[in-house]
CSV table of N, CA and C in Angstrom, one decimal:
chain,number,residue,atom,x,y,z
A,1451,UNK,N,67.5,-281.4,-99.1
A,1451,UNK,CA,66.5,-280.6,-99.7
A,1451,UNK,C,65.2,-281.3,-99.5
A,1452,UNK,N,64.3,-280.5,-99.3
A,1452,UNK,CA,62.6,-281.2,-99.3
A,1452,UNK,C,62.3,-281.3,-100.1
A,1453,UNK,N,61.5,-282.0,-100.4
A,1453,UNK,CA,60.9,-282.2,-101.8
A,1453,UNK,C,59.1,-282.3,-102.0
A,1454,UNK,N,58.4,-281.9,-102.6
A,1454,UNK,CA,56.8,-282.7,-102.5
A,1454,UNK,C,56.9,-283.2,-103.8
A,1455,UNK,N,56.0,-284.2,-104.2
A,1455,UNK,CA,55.7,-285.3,-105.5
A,1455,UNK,C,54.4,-284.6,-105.7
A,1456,UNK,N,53.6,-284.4,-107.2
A,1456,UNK,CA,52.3,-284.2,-106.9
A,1456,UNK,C,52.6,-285.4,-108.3
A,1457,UNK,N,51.4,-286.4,-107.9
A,1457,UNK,CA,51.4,-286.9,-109.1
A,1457,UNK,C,50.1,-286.8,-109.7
A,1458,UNK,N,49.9,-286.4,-111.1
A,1458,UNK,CA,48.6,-286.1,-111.6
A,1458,UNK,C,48.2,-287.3,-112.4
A,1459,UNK,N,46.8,-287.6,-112.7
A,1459,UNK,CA,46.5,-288.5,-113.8
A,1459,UNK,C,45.1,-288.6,-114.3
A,1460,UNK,N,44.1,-287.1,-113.7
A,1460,UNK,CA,43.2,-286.8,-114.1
A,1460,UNK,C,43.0,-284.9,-114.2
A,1461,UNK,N,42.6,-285.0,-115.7
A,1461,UNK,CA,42.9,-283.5,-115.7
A,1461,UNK,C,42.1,-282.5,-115.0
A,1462,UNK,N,40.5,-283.3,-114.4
A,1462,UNK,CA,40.3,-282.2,-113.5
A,1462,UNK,C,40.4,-282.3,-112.0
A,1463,UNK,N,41.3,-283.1,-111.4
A,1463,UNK,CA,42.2,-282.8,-110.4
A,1463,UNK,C,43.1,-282.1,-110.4
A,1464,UNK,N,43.8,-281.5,-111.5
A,1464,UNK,CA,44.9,-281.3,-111.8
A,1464,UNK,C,45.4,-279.7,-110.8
A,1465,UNK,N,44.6,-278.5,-111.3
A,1465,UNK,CA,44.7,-277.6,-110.7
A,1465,UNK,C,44.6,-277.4,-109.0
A,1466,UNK,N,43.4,-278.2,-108.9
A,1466,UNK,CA,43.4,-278.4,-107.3
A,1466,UNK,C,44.7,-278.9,-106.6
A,1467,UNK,N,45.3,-280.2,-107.3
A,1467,UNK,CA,46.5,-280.2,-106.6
A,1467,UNK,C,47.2,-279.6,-106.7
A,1468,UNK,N,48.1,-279.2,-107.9
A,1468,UNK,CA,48.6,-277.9,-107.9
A,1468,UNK,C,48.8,-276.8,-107.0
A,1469,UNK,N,47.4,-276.6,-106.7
A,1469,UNK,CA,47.5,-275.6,-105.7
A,1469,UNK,C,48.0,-276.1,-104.4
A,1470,UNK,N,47.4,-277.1,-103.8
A,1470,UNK,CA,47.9,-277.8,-102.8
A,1470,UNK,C,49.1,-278.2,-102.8
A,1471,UNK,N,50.2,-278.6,-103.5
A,1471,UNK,CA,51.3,-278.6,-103.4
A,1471,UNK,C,51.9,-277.5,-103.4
A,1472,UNK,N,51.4,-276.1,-104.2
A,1472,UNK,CA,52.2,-274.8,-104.1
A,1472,UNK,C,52.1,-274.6,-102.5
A,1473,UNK,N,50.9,-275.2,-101.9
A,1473,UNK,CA,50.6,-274.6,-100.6
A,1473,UNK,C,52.2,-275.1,-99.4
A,1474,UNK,N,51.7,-276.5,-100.1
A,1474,UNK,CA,52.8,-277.6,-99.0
A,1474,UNK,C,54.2,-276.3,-99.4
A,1475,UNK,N,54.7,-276.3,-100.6
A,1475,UNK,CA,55.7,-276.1,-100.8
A,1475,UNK,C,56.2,-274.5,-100.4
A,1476,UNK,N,54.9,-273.8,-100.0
A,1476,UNK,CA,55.6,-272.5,-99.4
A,1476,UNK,C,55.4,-272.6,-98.1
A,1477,UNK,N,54.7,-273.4,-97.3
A,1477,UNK,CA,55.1,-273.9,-95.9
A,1477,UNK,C,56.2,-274.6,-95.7
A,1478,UNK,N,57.1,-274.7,-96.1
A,1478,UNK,CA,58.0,-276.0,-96.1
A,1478,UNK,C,59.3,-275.3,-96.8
A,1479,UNK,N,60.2,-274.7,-96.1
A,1479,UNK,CA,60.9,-273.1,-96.6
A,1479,UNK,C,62.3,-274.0,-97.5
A,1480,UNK,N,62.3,-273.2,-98.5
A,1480,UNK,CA,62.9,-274.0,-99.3
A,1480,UNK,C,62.6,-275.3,-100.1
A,1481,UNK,N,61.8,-275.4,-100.2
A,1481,UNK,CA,60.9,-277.0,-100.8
A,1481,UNK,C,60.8,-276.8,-102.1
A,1482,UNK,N,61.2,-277.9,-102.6
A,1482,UNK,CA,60.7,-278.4,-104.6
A,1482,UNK,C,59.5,-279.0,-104.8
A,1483,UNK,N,58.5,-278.5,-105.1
A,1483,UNK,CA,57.7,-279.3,-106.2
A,1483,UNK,C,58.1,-280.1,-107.1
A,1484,UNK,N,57.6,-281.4,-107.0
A,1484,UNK,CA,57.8,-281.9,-108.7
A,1484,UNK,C,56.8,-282.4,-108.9
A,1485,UNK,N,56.2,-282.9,-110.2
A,1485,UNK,CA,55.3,-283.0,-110.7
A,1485,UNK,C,55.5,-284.3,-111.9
A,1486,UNK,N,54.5,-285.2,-111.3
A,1486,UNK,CA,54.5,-286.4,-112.4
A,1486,UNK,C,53.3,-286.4,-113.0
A,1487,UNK,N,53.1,-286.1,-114.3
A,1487,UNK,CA,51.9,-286.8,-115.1
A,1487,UNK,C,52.1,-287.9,-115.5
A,1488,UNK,N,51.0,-288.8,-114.6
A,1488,UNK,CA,50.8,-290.7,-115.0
A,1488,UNK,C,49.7,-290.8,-116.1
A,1489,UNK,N,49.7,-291.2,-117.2
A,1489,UNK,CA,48.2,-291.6,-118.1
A,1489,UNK,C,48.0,-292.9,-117.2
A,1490,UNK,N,46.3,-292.8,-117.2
A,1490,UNK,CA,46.3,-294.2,-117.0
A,1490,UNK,C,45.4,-295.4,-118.1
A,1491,UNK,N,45.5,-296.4,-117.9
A,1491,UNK,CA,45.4,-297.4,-119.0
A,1491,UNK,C,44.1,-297.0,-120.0
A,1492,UNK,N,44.0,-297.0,-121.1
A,1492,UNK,CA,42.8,-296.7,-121.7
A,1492,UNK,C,41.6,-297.9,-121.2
A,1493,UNK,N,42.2,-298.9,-120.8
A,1493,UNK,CA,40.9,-300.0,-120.6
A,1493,UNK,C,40.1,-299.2,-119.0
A,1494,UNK,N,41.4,-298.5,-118.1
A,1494,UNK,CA,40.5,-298.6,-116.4
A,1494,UNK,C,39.7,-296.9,-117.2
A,1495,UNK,N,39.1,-296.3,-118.1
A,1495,UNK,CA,38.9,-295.2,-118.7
A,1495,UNK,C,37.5,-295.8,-119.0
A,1496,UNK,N,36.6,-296.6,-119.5
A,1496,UNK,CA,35.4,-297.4,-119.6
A,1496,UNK,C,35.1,-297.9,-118.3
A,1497,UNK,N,33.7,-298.6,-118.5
A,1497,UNK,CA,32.8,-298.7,-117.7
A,1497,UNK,C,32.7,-300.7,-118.3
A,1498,UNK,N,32.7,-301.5,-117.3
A,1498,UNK,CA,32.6,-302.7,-117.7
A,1498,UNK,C,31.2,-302.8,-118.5
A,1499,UNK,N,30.6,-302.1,-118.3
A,1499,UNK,CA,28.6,-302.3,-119.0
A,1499,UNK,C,29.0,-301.9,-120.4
A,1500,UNK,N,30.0,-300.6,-120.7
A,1500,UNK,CA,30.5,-300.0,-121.9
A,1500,UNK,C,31.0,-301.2,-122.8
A,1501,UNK,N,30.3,-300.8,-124.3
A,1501,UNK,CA,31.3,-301.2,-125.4
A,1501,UNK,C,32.9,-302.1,-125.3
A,1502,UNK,N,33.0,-302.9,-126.1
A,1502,UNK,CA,34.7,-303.1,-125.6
A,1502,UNK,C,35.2,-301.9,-125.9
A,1503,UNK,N,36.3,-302.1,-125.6
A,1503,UNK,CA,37.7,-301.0,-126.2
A,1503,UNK,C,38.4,-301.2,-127.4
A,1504,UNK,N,38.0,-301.0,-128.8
A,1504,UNK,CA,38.7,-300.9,-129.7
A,1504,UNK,C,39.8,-300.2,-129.7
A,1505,UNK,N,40.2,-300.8,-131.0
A,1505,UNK,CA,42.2,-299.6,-130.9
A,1505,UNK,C,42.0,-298.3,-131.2
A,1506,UNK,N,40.8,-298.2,-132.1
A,1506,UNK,CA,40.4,-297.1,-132.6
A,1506,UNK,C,40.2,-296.3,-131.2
A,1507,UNK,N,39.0,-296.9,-130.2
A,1507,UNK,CA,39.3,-295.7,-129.4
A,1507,UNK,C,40.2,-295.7,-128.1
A,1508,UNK,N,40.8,-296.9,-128.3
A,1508,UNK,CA,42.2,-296.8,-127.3
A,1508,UNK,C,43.2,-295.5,-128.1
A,1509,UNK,N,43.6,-295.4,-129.1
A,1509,UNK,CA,44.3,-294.4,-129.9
A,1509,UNK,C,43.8,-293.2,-129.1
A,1510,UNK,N,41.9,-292.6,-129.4
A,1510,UNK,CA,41.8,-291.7,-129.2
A,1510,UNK,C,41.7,-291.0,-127.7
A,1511,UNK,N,41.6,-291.9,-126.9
A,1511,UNK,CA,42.1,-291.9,-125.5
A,1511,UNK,C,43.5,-291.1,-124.8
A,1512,UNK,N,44.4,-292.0,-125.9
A,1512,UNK,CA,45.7,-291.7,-126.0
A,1512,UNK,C,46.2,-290.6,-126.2
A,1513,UNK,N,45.4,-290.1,-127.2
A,1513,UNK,CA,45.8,-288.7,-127.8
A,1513,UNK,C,45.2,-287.8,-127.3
A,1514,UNK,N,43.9,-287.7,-126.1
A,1514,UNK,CA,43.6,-287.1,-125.7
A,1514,UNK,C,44.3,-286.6,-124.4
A,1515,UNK,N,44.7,-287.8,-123.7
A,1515,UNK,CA,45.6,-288.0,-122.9
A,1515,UNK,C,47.4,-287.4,-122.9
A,1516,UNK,N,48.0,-286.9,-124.2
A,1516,UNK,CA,49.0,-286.3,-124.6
A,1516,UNK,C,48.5,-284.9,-124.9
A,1517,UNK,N,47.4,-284.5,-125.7
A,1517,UNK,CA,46.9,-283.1,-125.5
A,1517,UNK,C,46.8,-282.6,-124.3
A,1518,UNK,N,46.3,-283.3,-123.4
A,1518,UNK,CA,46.3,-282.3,-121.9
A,1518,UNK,C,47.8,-282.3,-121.5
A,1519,UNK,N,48.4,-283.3,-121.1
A,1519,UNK,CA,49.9,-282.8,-121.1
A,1519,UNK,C,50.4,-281.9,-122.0
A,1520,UNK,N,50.3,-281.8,-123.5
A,1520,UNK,CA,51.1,-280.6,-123.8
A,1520,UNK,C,50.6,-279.4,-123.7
A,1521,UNK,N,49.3,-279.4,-123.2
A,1521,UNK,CA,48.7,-278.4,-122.9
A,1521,UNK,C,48.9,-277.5,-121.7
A,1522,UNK,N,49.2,-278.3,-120.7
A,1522,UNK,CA,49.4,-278.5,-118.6
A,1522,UNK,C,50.5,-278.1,-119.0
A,1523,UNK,N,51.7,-278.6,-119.6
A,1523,UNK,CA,53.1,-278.3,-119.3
A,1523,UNK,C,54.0,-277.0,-119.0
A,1524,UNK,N,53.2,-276.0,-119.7
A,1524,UNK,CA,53.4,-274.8,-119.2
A,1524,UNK,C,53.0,-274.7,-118.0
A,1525,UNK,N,51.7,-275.0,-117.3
A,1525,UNK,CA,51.0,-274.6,-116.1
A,1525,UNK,C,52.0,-275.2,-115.1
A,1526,UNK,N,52.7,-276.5,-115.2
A,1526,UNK,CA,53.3,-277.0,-114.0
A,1526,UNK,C,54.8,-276.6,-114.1
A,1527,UNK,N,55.0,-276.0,-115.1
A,1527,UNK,CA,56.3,-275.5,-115.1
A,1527,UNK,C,56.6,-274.3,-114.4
A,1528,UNK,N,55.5,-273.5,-114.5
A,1528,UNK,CA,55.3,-272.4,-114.0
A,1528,UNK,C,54.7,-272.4,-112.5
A,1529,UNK,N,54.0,-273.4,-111.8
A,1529,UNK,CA,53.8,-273.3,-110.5
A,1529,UNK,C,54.2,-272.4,-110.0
């Protein structure tokens, strides 16, 4: 079976790829989408000139970062 990987880890790439993998995946007869949301580290999220990274806003990072996923989850389920 074929398969394509779309891995996501910024939410406004998200849709764009999406579409490009629906694309790959109806050229490609019979093909599965899958779909990985990666967070990425709260520190690569700042700018080295930026403030440090407290927990406080590592936390809010985090939880911003789980709101788009349970937000998206519908969208990629549905592809």
């Amino acid at each position: 079976m074929k398969k394509a990987l779309i891995v996501l880890n910024r939410p406004e790439d998200a849709a764009g790829l999406l579409a490009a993998g629906l694309d790959v995946v109806a050229r490609a007869d019979g093909a599965v989408m899958n779909v990985l949301a990666a967070r990425e580290p709260p520190e690569d999220t700042i700018l080295p000139t930026e403030e440090m990274l407290t927990d406080r806003t590592r936390a809010q990072i985090r939880t911003a970062q789980r709101q788009w996923l349970i937000v998206s989850m519908p969208v990629f389920r549905a592809g």
